[in-house]
Short mmCIF file of C-alpha atoms and ligand atoms in Angstrom, two decimals:
data_model
loop_
_atom_site.label_atom_id
_atom_site.label_comp_id
_atom_site.label_asym_id
_atom_site.label_seq_id
_atom_site.Cartn_x
_atom_site.Cartn_y
_atom_site.Cartn_z
CA UNK A 109 10.08 54.25 -108.89
CA UNK A 110 12.56 55.92 -106.64
CA UNK A 111 15.60 54.00 -107.97
CA UNK A 112 15.79 55.67 -111.40
CA UNK A 113 17.11 59.09 -112.38
CA UNK A 114 14.19 61.07 -113.73
CA UNK A 115 14.21 63.44 -116.69
CA UNK A 116 11.52 65.91 -117.74
CA UNK A 117 10.50 63.53 -120.53
CA UNK A 118 10.24 60.39 -118.36
CA UNK A 119 8.38 62.28 -115.64
CA UNK A 120 5.90 63.79 -118.10
CA UNK A 121 5.34 60.35 -119.63
CA UNK A 122 4.70 58.95 -116.13
CA UNK A 123 2.25 61.59 -114.92
CA UNK A 124 0.52 62.95 -118.02
CA UNK A 125 -2.51 60.65 -117.65
CA UNK A 126 -3.56 62.28 -114.36
CA UNK A 127 -6.73 64.24 -115.11
CA UNK A 128 -8.74 64.10 -111.90
CA UNK A 129 -6.31 65.77 -109.53
CA UNK A 130 -7.60 69.33 -109.76
CA UNK A 131 -5.14 72.14 -110.27
CA UNK A 132 -2.56 70.90 -107.81
CA UNK A 133 -2.09 67.64 -109.72
CA UNK A 134 -1.62 69.03 -113.19
CA UNK A 135 1.39 67.85 -115.18
CA UNK A 136 2.71 69.72 -118.22
CA UNK A 137 6.28 69.38 -119.53
CA UNK A 138 7.02 72.79 -117.95
CA UNK A 139 5.75 71.67 -114.52
CA UNK A 140 7.63 68.37 -114.80
CA UNK A 141 10.84 70.27 -115.53
CA UNK A 142 10.54 72.06 -112.16
CA UNK A 143 9.83 68.80 -110.28
CA UNK A 144 12.66 66.66 -111.69
CA UNK A 145 15.62 68.20 -109.75
CA UNK A 146 13.70 67.91 -106.46
CA UNK A 147 12.82 64.26 -107.13
CA UNK A 148 16.39 63.33 -107.99
CA UNK A 149 17.77 65.15 -104.94
CA UNK A 150 15.30 63.35 -102.63
CA UNK A 151 16.22 59.94 -104.05
CA UNK A 152 19.95 60.64 -103.50
CA UNK A 153 19.37 61.95 -99.95
CA UNK A 154 17.35 58.86 -99.07
CA UNK A 155 20.25 56.57 -99.93
CA UNK A 156 22.75 58.73 -98.01
CA UNK A 157 20.58 58.69 -94.87
CA UNK A 158 19.40 55.06 -95.14
CA UNK A 159 15.83 56.34 -95.13
CA UNK A 160 12.65 55.02 -96.71
CA UNK A 161 9.56 56.93 -97.72
CA UNK A 162 6.22 55.31 -96.94
CA UNK A 163 3.34 57.09 -98.69
CA UNK A 164 -0.41 56.80 -98.65
CA UNK A 165 -2.12 56.63 -102.06
CA UNK A 166 -3.88 59.96 -101.38
CA UNK A 167 -0.68 62.06 -101.51
CA UNK A 168 0.27 63.85 -104.74
CA UNK A 169 1.29 61.65 -107.72
CA UNK A 170 4.90 62.94 -107.90
CA UNK A 171 5.47 61.51 -104.38
CA UNK A 172 3.55 58.29 -105.04
CA UNK A 173 5.23 57.51 -108.38
CA UNK A 174 8.71 59.00 -108.02
CA UNK A 175 10.07 59.03 -104.46
CA UNK A 176 7.99 56.59 -102.38
CA UNK A 177 9.45 53.18 -101.58
CA UNK A 178 6.08 51.76 -100.64
CA UNK A 179 2.56 53.07 -101.28
CA UNK A 180 -0.48 51.51 -99.71
CA UNK A 181 -3.42 51.59 -97.33
CA UNK A 182 -3.14 51.97 -93.56
CA UNK A 183 -2.77 48.24 -93.01
CA UNK A 184 -0.07 47.71 -95.65
CA UNK A 185 1.83 50.80 -94.52
CA UNK A 186 1.81 49.57 -90.91
CA UNK A 187 3.27 46.23 -91.96
CA UNK A 188 6.01 47.94 -93.98
CA UNK A 189 6.84 50.20 -91.03
CA UNK A 190 7.03 47.20 -88.72
CA UNK A 191 9.41 45.26 -90.95
CA UNK A 192 11.74 47.90 -92.37
CA UNK A 193 15.48 47.75 -91.70
CA UNK A 194 16.06 51.39 -92.73
CA UNK A 195 17.24 53.78 -89.99
CA UNK A 196 14.67 56.44 -90.81
CA UNK A 197 11.05 56.35 -91.96
CA UNK A 198 9.65 59.42 -93.68
CA UNK A 199 5.90 58.96 -93.41
CA UNK A 200 4.22 60.89 -96.19
CA UNK A 201 0.58 60.66 -95.10
CA UNK A 202 -1.09 61.85 -91.88
CA UNK A 203 0.17 61.93 -88.30
CA UNK A 204 -1.76 58.98 -86.85
CA UNK A 205 -0.18 56.72 -89.50
CA UNK A 206 3.32 57.92 -88.56
CA UNK A 207 2.50 57.38 -84.89
CA UNK A 208 1.47 53.80 -85.69
CA UNK A 209 4.84 53.30 -87.42
CA UNK A 210 6.66 54.58 -84.30
CA UNK A 211 4.59 52.28 -82.07
CA UNK A 212 5.49 49.30 -84.24
CA UNK A 213 9.17 50.12 -84.72
CA UNK A 214 10.22 52.41 -81.86
CA UNK A 215 13.99 52.29 -82.49
CA UNK A 216 13.60 54.03 -85.88
CA UNK A 217 13.50 57.76 -86.49
CA UNK A 218 10.01 58.48 -87.78
CA UNK A 219 9.36 61.87 -89.37
CA UNK A 220 6.34 63.52 -90.94
CA UNK A 221 7.15 65.99 -93.72
CA UNK A 222 4.25 68.41 -93.23
CA UNK A 223 3.49 70.57 -90.23
CA UNK A 224 -0.20 70.88 -91.13
CA UNK A 225 -1.23 67.66 -89.46
CA UNK A 226 -4.61 66.27 -88.71
CA UNK A 227 -7.41 63.97 -89.77
CA UNK A 228 -11.02 64.78 -89.07
CA UNK A 229 -11.56 61.28 -87.65
CA UNK A 230 -8.46 61.13 -85.43
CA UNK A 231 -9.25 64.65 -84.17
CA UNK A 232 -12.84 63.79 -83.24
CA UNK A 233 -12.17 61.86 -80.01
CA UNK A 234 -9.92 62.34 -76.96
CA UNK A 235 -8.69 60.00 -74.24
CA UNK A 236 -11.01 61.79 -71.81
CA UNK A 237 -13.98 60.86 -74.06
CA UNK A 238 -12.98 57.18 -74.04
CA UNK A 239 -12.45 57.05 -70.31
CA UNK A 240 -16.01 58.34 -69.88
CA UNK A 241 -17.35 55.82 -72.41
CA UNK A 242 -15.59 52.94 -70.69
CA UNK A 243 -17.28 53.88 -67.43
CA UNK A 244 -20.64 54.03 -69.17
CA UNK A 245 -20.20 50.76 -71.14
CA UNK A 246 -18.02 48.53 -68.93
CA UNK A 247 -18.99 45.30 -70.71
CA UNK A 248 -18.04 46.46 -74.20
CA UNK A 249 -14.90 45.70 -76.19
CA UNK A 250 -13.45 49.02 -77.39
CA UNK A 251 -12.55 48.73 -81.06
CA UNK A 252 -10.76 51.72 -82.56
CA UNK A 253 -10.27 52.52 -86.21
CA UNK A 254 -6.58 53.06 -86.99
CA UNK A 255 -7.49 56.72 -87.65
CA UNK A 256 -6.95 57.58 -83.96
CA UNK A 257 -4.04 59.02 -81.99
CA UNK A 258 -1.61 56.76 -80.10
CA UNK A 259 -3.07 58.10 -76.84
CA UNK A 260 -6.57 57.01 -77.88
CA UNK A 261 -5.30 53.59 -79.01
CA UNK A 262 -3.77 53.20 -75.54
CA UNK A 263 -7.31 53.15 -74.09
CA UNK A 264 -8.71 50.57 -76.58
CA UNK A 265 -8.72 46.78 -76.82
CA UNK A 266 -8.29 46.22 -80.54
CA UNK A 267 -7.49 48.32 -83.59
CA UNK A 268 -8.93 47.82 -87.09
CA UNK A 269 -8.40 49.32 -90.54
CA UNK A 270 -10.83 49.71 -93.41
CA UNK A 271 -9.47 46.45 -94.85
CA UNK A 272 -10.34 44.27 -91.87
CA UNK A 273 -12.99 46.05 -89.75
CA UNK A 274 -15.84 43.68 -90.66
CA UNK A 275 -13.82 40.46 -90.27
CA UNK A 276 -12.32 41.50 -86.94
CA UNK A 277 -15.68 42.61 -85.53
CA UNK A 278 -17.10 39.21 -86.54
CA UNK A 279 -14.15 37.30 -85.06
CA UNK A 280 -13.67 39.19 -81.81
CA UNK A 281 -14.70 37.27 -78.74
CA UNK A 282 -17.46 39.62 -77.55
CA UNK A 283 -21.05 40.38 -78.50
CA UNK A 284 -20.74 43.99 -77.33
CA UNK A 285 -18.52 46.30 -79.35
CA UNK A 286 -17.99 50.04 -78.99
CA UNK A 287 -16.55 51.20 -82.33
CA UNK A 288 -14.81 54.58 -82.61
CA UNK A 289 -14.54 57.22 -83.93
CA UNK A 290 -16.31 56.89 -87.33
CA UNK A 291 -20.14 56.88 -87.13
CA UNK A 292 -20.53 56.13 -90.86
CA UNK A 293 -18.19 53.14 -90.71
CA UNK A 294 -20.02 52.15 -87.51
CA UNK A 295 -23.33 52.11 -89.39
CA UNK A 296 -21.74 50.19 -92.28
CA UNK A 297 -20.38 47.71 -89.74
CA UNK A 298 -23.85 47.10 -88.28
CA UNK A 299 -25.29 46.53 -91.77
CA UNK A 300 -22.48 44.21 -92.84
CA UNK A 301 -22.70 42.07 -89.70
CA UNK A 302 -26.45 41.72 -90.31
CA UNK A 303 -25.72 40.59 -93.89
CA UNK A 304 -23.32 38.03 -92.43
CA UNK A 305 -25.95 36.84 -89.98
CA UNK A 306 -23.71 37.80 -87.09
CA UNK A 307 -25.68 39.20 -84.17
CA UNK A 308 -23.69 41.65 -82.07
CA UNK A 309 -24.59 44.87 -80.31
CA UNK A 310 -22.58 47.72 -81.79
CA UNK A 311 -22.35 51.27 -80.48
CA UNK A 312 -20.33 53.97 -82.19
CA UNK A 313 -18.86 57.42 -81.65
CA UNK A 314 -19.99 60.49 -83.59
CA UNK A 315 -16.92 61.23 -85.78
CA UNK A 316 -16.79 61.34 -89.57
CA UNK A 317 -14.32 61.99 -92.35
CA UNK A 318 -14.96 65.41 -93.89
CA UNK A 319 -13.97 64.08 -97.34
CA UNK A 320 -16.10 60.93 -97.44
CA UNK A 321 -19.21 62.34 -95.74
CA UNK A 322 -19.61 64.81 -98.63
CA UNK A 323 -20.78 62.19 -101.12
CA UNK A 324 -24.50 61.78 -101.66
CA UNK A 325 -26.42 59.03 -103.47
CA UNK A 326 -27.67 61.43 -106.19
CA UNK A 327 -24.08 61.72 -107.43
CA UNK A 328 -24.10 57.99 -108.14
CA UNK A 329 -27.53 58.11 -109.83
CA UNK A 330 -26.37 60.95 -112.06
CA UNK A 331 -23.11 59.25 -113.05
CA UNK A 332 -24.95 56.00 -113.79
CA UNK A 333 -27.39 57.88 -116.06
CA UNK A 334 -24.47 59.16 -118.13
CA UNK A 335 -22.40 55.95 -117.92
CA UNK A 336 -24.80 52.98 -117.57
CA UNK A 337 -22.03 50.33 -117.36
CA UNK A 338 -19.85 52.16 -114.89
CA UNK A 339 -18.52 50.36 -111.81
CA UNK A 340 -18.96 52.42 -108.62
CA UNK A 341 -16.41 51.80 -105.87
CA UNK A 342 -16.69 53.22 -102.35
CA UNK A 343 -14.63 53.44 -99.17
CA UNK A 344 -16.28 52.26 -95.91
CA UNK A 345 -15.93 55.83 -94.53
CA UNK A 346 -18.79 56.78 -96.91
CA UNK A 347 -22.38 56.78 -95.66
CA UNK A 348 -24.50 53.58 -95.82
CA UNK A 349 -26.54 55.18 -98.65
CA UNK A 350 -23.40 55.26 -100.75
CA UNK A 351 -22.16 51.82 -99.73
CA UNK A 352 -25.60 50.32 -100.57
CA UNK A 353 -25.50 51.76 -104.08
CA UNK A 354 -21.84 50.95 -104.76
CA UNK A 355 -20.76 47.85 -106.67
CA UNK A 356 -17.80 47.30 -104.37
CA UNK A 357 -16.64 48.70 -101.02
CA UNK A 358 -13.12 48.34 -99.65
CA UNK A 359 -9.97 49.95 -98.31
CA UNK A 360 -7.91 52.03 -100.71
CA UNK A 361 -5.64 49.07 -101.56
CA UNK A 362 -8.62 46.73 -101.94
CA UNK A 363 -10.18 49.25 -104.37
CA UNK A 364 -6.94 49.35 -106.38
CA UNK A 365 -6.79 45.56 -106.56
CA UNK A 366 -10.45 45.42 -107.54
CA UNK A 367 -9.91 47.82 -110.46
CA UNK A 368 -6.85 45.86 -111.59
CA UNK A 369 -8.74 42.54 -111.42
CA UNK A 370 -11.88 43.66 -113.31
CA UNK A 371 -12.59 45.10 -116.75
CA UNK A 372 -15.55 47.47 -116.67
CA UNK A 373 -16.16 50.24 -119.22
CA UNK A 374 -15.30 52.85 -116.61
CA UNK A 375 -14.92 53.37 -112.86
CA UNK A 376 -16.20 55.99 -110.40
CA UNK A 377 -14.26 56.03 -107.13
CA UNK A 378 -15.96 57.56 -104.10
CA UNK A 379 -12.86 58.31 -102.11
CA UNK A 380 -10.08 60.92 -102.05
CA UNK A 381 -9.01 61.58 -105.63
CA UNK A 382 -5.36 60.65 -105.07
CA UNK A 383 -6.52 57.07 -105.49
CA UNK A 384 -7.88 57.78 -108.96
CA UNK A 385 -4.69 59.71 -109.85
CA UNK A 386 -2.62 56.72 -108.78
CA UNK A 387 -4.71 54.35 -110.92
CA UNK A 388 -4.54 56.71 -113.90
CA UNK A 389 -0.73 56.49 -113.80
CA UNK A 390 -0.61 52.73 -113.16
CA UNK A 391 -3.27 51.67 -115.66
CA UNK A 392 -3.66 54.54 -118.15
CA UNK A 393 -5.77 52.40 -120.51
CA UNK A 394 -8.69 52.24 -118.03
CA UNK A 395 -11.28 55.00 -117.89
CA UNK A 396 -12.13 56.91 -114.70
CA UNK A 397 -15.06 59.27 -114.27
CA UNK A 398 -15.73 61.72 -111.48
CA UNK A 399 -14.65 64.82 -109.64
CA UNK A 400 -11.78 65.53 -107.31
CA UNK A 401 -12.37 65.56 -103.55
CA UNK A 402 -9.13 66.21 -101.72
CA UNK A 403 -7.97 65.57 -98.18
CA UNK A 404 -6.19 68.77 -97.17
CA UNK A 405 -4.08 66.88 -94.64
CA UNK A 406 -2.80 64.30 -97.11
CA UNK A 407 -2.24 66.96 -99.76
CA UNK A 408 -0.08 68.96 -97.30
CA UNK A 409 2.75 66.55 -98.17
CA UNK A 410 5.03 67.92 -100.87
CA UNK A 411 8.41 67.27 -102.48
CA UNK A 412 9.65 70.45 -100.78
CA UNK A 413 8.77 69.36 -97.25
CA UNK A 414 10.09 65.83 -97.89
CA UNK A 415 13.44 67.24 -99.02
CA UNK A 416 13.53 69.58 -96.01
CA UNK A 417 12.79 66.81 -93.50
CA UNK A 418 15.46 64.57 -95.04
CA UNK A 419 18.02 67.37 -94.74
CA UNK A 420 17.25 68.57 -91.23
CA UNK A 421 14.11 67.44 -89.41
CA UNK A 422 12.57 69.83 -86.91
CA UNK A 423 11.17 68.88 -83.51
CA UNK A 424 7.61 69.26 -84.85
CA UNK A 425 8.34 66.73 -87.61
CA UNK A 426 9.78 64.14 -85.23
CA UNK A 427 7.30 61.54 -83.96
CA UNK A 428 7.93 60.59 -80.37
CA UNK A 429 5.66 58.59 -78.07
CA UNK A 430 6.30 58.20 -74.35
CA UNK A 431 6.95 54.64 -73.18
CA UNK A 432 3.78 54.38 -71.05
CA UNK A 433 1.52 55.31 -74.00
CA UNK A 434 3.46 52.96 -76.28
CA UNK A 435 3.22 50.11 -73.82
CA UNK A 436 -0.56 50.55 -73.56
CA UNK A 437 -1.21 51.28 -77.27
CA UNK A 438 0.87 48.58 -78.95
CA UNK A 439 -1.26 45.69 -77.69
CA UNK A 440 -4.34 46.86 -79.61
CA UNK A 441 -2.35 46.99 -82.88
CA UNK A 442 -0.84 43.58 -82.17
CA UNK A 443 -4.32 42.24 -81.50
CA UNK A 444 -5.32 43.53 -84.95
CA UNK A 445 -2.41 41.68 -86.62
CA UNK A 446 -3.29 38.52 -84.70
CA UNK A 447 -6.94 38.63 -85.84
CA UNK A 448 -6.30 39.87 -89.39
CA UNK A 449 -3.55 37.49 -90.52
P1 13P B 1212 -7.20 53.17 -96.02
O1 13P B 1212 -6.62 52.39 -94.90
O2 13P B 1212 -8.28 52.43 -96.76
O3 13P B 1212 -6.12 53.60 -96.97
O4 13P B 1212 -7.93 54.45 -95.45
C1 13P B 1212 -7.26 55.47 -94.79
C2 13P B 1212 -7.99 56.74 -94.80
O5 13P B 1212 -7.66 57.67 -94.08
C3 13P B 1212 -9.13 56.87 -95.68
O6 13P B 1212 -9.67 58.16 -95.58
FE1 SF4 B 1213 -8.63 61.54 -92.27
FE2 SF4 B 1213 -10.55 61.72 -94.09
FE3 SF4 B 1213 -8.13 62.61 -94.68
FE4 SF4 B 1213 -8.58 59.95 -94.46
S1 SF4 B 1213 -9.41 61.35 -96.01
S2 SF4 B 1213 -6.85 61.09 -93.60
S3 SF4 B 1213 -10.09 59.95 -92.80
S4 SF4 B 1213 -9.51 63.44 -93.10
#
């Protein structure tokens, strides 16, 4: 809700239900009092500069609830970036998402607030790696997860997100797919296609997300012992052991919709804890169990660096992609939209 003027009381009311965010997502009236002036300044600056803030659900709740114009998963954020009429996009998430926005809407200024940028998946593969793979597997379609750099996308045939990876792999006109860079999602893809009776040969790269690979099946067994009727929800970046035991697997936005559409006693989300924080503010009457696992890259976004980038962006915060890379990379994102819609 970036259109209202916040007070300490309204902000505390909005964020007080967050309990799973660890120490950096802790909201007392005193903490809210320090956040309110920053939030109100950001919302005024945004109007002055004709800027919008696109945020991923993993960033801290004060960004998600108070200054973001749109919050979503990689797919939803890409669509918003493509269609916005604002002059400037502040992308409060990770760099590959901001690069995707620039690819889709190159005439806009696209800025990332933080300077600590990365993603363990996007950082796990280079263009040199793909060029070698393409030589080794010339008959394969190269399918990249959106968690890749623009330069890597430029070498691939089709892009996917966690919300459409299985459907696009099933639909794509090839029986040989090289999926990169997530080995756990690659294994989940093989299992899901088998369940769908779709016979394709899938190879995958060796990357993984350092947040999602940490979960182990014993965590689920333990939580189920304590909470027998709990609903366990997982992201497809988790290992197949986790996905097999989960009641539902989906992208971050699909998980949100699933929680909103169901009424279980409690929920255990096996994904970055910003998603649980977001749900705790949006549906405070539902119960969430679990611990906090944070993505250090997503959590590097703050009100301070958003305000600073709105006032005077630095070169390091400006996303720019050379025209050759853009020309080569955009087709694999457009192919995704064509197959996903
Ligand atoms: P979603 O597209 O599901 O939001 O996933 C992005 C991501 O980086 C998960 O770790
Ligand atoms: Fe990358 Fe993992 Fe962070 Fe998602 S949670 S942005 S995959 S490091």
